[in-house]
mmCIF file of C-alpha atoms and ligand atoms in Angstrom:
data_model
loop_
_atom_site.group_PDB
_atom_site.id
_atom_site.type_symbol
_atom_site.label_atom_id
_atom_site.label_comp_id
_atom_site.label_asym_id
_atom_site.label_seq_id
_atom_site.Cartn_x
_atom_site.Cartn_y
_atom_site.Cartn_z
ATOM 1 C CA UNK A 1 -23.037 -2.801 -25.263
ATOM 2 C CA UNK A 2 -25.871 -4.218 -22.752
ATOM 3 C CA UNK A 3 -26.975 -2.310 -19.695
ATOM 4 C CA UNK A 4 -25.782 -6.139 -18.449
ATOM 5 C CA UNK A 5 -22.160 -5.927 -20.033
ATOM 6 C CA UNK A 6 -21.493 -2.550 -18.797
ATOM 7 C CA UNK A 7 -22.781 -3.549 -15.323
ATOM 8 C CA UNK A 8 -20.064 -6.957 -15.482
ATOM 9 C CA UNK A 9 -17.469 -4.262 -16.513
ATOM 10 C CA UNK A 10 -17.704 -1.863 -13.586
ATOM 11 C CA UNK A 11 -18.232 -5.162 -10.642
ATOM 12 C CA UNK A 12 -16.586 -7.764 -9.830
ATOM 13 C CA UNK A 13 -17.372 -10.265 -7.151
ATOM 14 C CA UNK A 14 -14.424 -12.125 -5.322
ATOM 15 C CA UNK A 15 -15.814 -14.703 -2.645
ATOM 16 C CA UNK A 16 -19.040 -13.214 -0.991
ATOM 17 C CA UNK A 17 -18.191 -9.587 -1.734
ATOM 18 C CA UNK A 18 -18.445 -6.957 -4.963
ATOM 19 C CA UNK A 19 -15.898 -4.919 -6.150
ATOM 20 C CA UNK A 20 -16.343 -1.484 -8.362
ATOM 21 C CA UNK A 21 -13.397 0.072 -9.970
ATOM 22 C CA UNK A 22 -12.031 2.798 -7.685
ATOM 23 C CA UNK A 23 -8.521 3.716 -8.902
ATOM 24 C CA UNK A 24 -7.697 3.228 -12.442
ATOM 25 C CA UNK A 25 -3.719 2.047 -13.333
ATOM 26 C CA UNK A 26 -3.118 5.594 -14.838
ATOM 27 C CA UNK A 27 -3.803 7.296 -11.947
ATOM 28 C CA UNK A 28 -1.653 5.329 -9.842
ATOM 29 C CA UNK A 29 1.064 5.829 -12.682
ATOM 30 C CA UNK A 30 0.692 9.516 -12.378
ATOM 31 C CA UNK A 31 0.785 9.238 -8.731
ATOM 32 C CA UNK A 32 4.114 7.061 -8.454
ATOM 33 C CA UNK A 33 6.180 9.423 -10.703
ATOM 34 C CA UNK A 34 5.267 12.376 -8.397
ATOM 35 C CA UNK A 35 5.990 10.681 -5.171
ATOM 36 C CA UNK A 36 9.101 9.179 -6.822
ATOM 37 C CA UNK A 37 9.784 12.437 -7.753
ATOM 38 C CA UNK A 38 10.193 13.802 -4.392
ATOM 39 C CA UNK A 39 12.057 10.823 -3.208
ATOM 40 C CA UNK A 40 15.066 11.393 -5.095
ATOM 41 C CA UNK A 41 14.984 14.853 -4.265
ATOM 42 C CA UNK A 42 14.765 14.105 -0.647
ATOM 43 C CA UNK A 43 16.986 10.752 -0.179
ATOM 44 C CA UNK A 44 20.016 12.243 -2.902
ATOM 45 C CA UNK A 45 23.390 11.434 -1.415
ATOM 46 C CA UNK A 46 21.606 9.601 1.487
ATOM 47 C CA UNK A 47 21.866 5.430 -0.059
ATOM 48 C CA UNK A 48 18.350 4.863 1.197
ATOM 49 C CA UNK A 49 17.353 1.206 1.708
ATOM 50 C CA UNK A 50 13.752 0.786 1.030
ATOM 51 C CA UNK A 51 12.243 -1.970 2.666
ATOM 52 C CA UNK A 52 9.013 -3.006 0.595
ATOM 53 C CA UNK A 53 6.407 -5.304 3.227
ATOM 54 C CA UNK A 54 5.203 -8.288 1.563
ATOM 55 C CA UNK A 55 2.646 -9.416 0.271
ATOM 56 C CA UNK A 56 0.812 -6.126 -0.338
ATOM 57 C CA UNK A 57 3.422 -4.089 -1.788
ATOM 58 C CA UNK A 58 5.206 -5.930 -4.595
ATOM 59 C CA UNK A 59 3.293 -4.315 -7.107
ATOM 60 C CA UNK A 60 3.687 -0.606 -5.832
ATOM 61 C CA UNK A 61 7.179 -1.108 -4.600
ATOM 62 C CA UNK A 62 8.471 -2.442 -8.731
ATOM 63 C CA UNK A 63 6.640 0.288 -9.953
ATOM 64 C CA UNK A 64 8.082 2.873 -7.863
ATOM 65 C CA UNK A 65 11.568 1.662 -7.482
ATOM 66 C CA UNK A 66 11.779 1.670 -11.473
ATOM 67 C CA UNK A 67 11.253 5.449 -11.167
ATOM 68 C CA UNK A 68 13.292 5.809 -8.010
ATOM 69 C CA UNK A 69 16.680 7.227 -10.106
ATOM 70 C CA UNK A 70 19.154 7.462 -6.898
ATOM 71 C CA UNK A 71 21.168 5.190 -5.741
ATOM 72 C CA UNK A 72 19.815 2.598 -3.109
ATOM 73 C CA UNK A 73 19.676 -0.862 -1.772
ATOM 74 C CA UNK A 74 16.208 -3.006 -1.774
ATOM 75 C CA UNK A 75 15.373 -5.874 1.258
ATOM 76 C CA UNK A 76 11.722 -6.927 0.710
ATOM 77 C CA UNK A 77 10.476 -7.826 4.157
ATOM 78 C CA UNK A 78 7.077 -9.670 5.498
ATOM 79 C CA UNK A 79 4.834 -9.335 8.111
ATOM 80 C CA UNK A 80 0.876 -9.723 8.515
ATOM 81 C CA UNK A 81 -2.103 -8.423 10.458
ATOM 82 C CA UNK A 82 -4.938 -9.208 8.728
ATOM 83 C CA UNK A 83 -7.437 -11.675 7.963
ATOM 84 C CA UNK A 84 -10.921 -10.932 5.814
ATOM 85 C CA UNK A 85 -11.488 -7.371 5.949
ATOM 86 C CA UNK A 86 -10.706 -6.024 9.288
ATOM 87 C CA UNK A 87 -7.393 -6.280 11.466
ATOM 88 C CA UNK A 88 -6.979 -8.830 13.776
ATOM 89 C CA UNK A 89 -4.761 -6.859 15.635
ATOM 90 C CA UNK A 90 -2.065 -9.550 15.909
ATOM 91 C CA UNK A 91 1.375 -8.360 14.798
ATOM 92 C CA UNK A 92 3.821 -10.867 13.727
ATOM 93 C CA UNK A 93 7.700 -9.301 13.589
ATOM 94 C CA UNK A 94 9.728 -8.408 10.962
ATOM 95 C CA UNK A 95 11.318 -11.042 8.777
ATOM 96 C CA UNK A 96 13.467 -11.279 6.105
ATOM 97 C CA UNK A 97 15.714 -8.275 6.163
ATOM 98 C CA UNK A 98 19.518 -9.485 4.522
ATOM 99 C CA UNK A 99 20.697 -5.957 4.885
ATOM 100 C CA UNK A 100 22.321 -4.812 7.879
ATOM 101 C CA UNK A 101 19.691 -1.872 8.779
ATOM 102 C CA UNK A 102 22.580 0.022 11.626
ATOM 103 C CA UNK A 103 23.228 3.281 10.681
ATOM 104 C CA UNK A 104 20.970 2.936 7.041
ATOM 105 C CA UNK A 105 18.409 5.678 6.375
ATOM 106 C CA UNK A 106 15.288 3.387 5.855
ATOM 107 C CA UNK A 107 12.154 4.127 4.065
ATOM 108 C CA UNK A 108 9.261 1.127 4.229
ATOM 109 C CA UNK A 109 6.999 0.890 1.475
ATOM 110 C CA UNK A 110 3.422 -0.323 2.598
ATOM 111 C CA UNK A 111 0.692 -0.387 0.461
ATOM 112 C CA UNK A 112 -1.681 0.536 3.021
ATOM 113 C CA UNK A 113 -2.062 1.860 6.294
ATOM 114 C CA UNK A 114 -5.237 1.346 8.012
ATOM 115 C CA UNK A 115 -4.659 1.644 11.841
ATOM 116 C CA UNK A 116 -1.086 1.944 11.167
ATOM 117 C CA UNK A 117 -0.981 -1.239 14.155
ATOM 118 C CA UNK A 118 1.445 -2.428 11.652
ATOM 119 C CA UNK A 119 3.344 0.294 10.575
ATOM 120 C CA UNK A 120 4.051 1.500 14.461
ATOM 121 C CA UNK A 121 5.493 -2.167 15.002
ATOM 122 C CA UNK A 122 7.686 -1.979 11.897
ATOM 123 C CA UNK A 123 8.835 1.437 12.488
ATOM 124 C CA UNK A 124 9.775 0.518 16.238
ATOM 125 C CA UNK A 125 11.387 -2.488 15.135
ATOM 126 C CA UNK A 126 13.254 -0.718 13.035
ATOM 127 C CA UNK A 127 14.624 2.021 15.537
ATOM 128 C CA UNK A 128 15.806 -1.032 17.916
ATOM 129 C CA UNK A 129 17.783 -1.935 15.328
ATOM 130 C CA UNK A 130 19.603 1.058 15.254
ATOM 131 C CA UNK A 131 19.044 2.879 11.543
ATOM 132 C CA UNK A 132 19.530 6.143 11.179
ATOM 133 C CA UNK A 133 16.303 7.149 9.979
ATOM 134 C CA UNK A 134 13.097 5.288 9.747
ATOM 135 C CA UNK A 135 9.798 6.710 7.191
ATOM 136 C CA UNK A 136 7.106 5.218 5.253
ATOM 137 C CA UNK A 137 5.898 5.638 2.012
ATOM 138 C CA UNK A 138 2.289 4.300 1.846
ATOM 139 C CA UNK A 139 0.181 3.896 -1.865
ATOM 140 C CA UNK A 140 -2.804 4.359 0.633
ATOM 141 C CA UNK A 141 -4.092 5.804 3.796
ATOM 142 C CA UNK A 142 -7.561 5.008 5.744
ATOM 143 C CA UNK A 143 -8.988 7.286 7.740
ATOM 144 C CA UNK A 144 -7.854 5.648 11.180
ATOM 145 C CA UNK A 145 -4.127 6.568 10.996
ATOM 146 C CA UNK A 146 -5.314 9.910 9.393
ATOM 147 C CA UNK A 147 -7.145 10.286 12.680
ATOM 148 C CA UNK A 148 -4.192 8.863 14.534
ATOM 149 C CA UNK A 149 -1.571 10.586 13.456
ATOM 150 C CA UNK A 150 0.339 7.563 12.256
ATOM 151 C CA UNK A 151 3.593 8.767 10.879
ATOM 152 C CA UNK A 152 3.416 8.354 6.961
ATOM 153 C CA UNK A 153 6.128 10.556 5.425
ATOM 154 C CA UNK A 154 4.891 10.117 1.750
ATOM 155 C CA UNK A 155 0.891 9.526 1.157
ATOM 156 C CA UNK A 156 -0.688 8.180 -2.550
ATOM 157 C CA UNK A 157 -4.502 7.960 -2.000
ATOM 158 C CA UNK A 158 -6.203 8.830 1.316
ATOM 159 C CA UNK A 159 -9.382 6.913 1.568
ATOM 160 C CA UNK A 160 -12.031 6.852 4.072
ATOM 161 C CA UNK A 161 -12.495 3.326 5.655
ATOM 162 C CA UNK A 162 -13.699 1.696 2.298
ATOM 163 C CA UNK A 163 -12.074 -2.549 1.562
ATOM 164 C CA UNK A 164 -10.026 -2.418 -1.182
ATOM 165 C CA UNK A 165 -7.923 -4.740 -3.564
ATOM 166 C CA UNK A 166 -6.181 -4.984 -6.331
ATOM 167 C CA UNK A 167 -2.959 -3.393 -7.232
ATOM 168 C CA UNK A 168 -0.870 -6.001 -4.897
ATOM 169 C CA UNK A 169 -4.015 -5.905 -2.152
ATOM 170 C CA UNK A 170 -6.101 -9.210 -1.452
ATOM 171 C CA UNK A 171 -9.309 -10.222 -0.131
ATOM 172 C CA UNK A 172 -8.161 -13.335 1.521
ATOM 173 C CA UNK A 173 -5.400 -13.959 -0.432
ATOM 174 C CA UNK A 174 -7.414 -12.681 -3.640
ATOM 175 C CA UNK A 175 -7.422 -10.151 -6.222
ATOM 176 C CA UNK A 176 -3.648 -8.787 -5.799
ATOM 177 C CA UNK A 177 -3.042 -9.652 -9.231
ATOM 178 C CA UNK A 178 -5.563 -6.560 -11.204
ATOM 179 C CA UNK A 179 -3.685 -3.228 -12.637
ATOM 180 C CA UNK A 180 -6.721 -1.442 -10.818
ATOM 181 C CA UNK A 181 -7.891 -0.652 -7.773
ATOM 182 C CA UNK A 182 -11.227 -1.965 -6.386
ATOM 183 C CA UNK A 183 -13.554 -0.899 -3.621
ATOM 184 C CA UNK A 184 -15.948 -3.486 -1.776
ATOM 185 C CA UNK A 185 -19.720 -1.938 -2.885
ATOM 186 C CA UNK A 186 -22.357 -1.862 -0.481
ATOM 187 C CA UNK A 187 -24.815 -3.999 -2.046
ATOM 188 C CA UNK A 188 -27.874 -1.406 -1.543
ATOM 189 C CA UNK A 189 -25.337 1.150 -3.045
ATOM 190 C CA UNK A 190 -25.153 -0.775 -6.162
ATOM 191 C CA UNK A 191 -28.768 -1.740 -6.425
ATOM 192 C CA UNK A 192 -29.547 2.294 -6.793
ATOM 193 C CA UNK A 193 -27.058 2.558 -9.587
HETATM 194 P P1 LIG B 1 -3.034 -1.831 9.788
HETATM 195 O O1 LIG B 1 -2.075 -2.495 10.723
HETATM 196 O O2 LIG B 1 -4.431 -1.829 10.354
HETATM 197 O O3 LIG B 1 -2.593 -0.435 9.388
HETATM 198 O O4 LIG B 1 -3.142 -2.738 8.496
HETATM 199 C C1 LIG B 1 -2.166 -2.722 7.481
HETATM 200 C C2 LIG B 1 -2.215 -3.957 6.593
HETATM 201 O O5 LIG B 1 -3.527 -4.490 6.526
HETATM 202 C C3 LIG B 1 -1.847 -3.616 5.148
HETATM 203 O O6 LIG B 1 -0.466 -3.737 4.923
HETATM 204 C C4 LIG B 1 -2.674 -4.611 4.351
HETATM 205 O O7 LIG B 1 -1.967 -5.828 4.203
HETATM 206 C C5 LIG B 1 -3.890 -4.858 5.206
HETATM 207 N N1 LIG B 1 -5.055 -4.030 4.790
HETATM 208 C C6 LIG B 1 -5.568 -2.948 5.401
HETATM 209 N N2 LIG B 1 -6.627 -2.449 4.745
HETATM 210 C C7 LIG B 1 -6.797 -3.250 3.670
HETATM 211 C C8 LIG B 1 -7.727 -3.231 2.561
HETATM 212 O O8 LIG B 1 -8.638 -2.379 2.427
HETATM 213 N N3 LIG B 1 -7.547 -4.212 1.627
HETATM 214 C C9 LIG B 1 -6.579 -5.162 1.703
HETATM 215 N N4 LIG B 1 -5.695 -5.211 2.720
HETATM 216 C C10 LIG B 1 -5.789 -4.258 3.687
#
């Protein structure tokens, strides 16, 4: 294989930006059998609902809940705060929960926090609304709610701030379908490799 080929293999460009490979599917399948793992030890006898946010976290979310061996109800649920690579900072409420969520010990499943804007507005939401318990599981964490504090009972991946996609994450509205998981490359990075 080509110096070229390999070079196509490892980047991808979506739009103006290029992706490397970051996370490879195995690793998030080892990952998601652990943290499922300690789900069902934790939520046993409890009838969590988990409340998967759309768009991000179909992918994670059908992965986990197939290893998720308790029994437990399923609402997926949208909101959105981005748009292109950084947050916009605009928080739109949470729709689409069927379920009544009084009394319910909840656990959202994000598939990543960055300032964890939208996971504190979720999470408060979710405590008007009168459930017994409210975590999150997250695939990934940025640095920011790291730094913050942000309440994230059950962590995949911590990053540092890098733009990802893949694995159910877009660059605007792009790339949620790969197995992988891609990091945007800083073009002066890639030129030394
Ligand atoms: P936060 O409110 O800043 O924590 O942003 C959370 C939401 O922003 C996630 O649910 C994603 O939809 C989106 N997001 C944050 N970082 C990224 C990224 O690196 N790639 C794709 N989407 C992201």
């Amino acid at each position: 294989m080509t110096i070229f080929a390999l070079r196509l293999k490892r980047y991808m460009k979506i739009k103006d930006l290029e992706f490397k490979k970051f996370i490879a599917a195995s690793k998030i399948d080892e990952k998601i059998s652990d943290l499922a793992s300690h789900i069902n030890h934790d939520y046993k006898d409890k009838l969590p609902v988990f409340l998967p946010i759309l768009n991000g976290s179909f992918m994670f979310a059908s992965d986990l809940l197939k290893e998720v061996k308790i029994p437990c109800r399923v609402s997926f649920v949208k909101t959105s705060s981005y748009s292109g690579t950084a947050s916009t900072g605009q928080l739109k409420t949470l729709i689409g929960h069927d379920e009544s969520l009084f009394n319910q010990h909840i656990l959202i499943v994000e598939d990543i926090v960055d300032t964890g804007l939208t996971l504190g507005k979720i999470i408060e939401e979710l405590r008007g609304l009168g459930a017994k318990s409210v975590e999150a599981i997250s695939l990934l964490r940025k640095s920011p709610a790291r730094e913050k504090k942000v309440d994230v009972k059950y962590v995949g991946f911590d990053l540092e701030n890098e733009f990802v996609l893949g694995y159910g994450l877009d660059y605007d509205g792009l790339g949620r379908n790969y197995k992988d998981i891609y990091k945007a490359v800083d073009p002066l990075e890639k030129a030394a490799s």
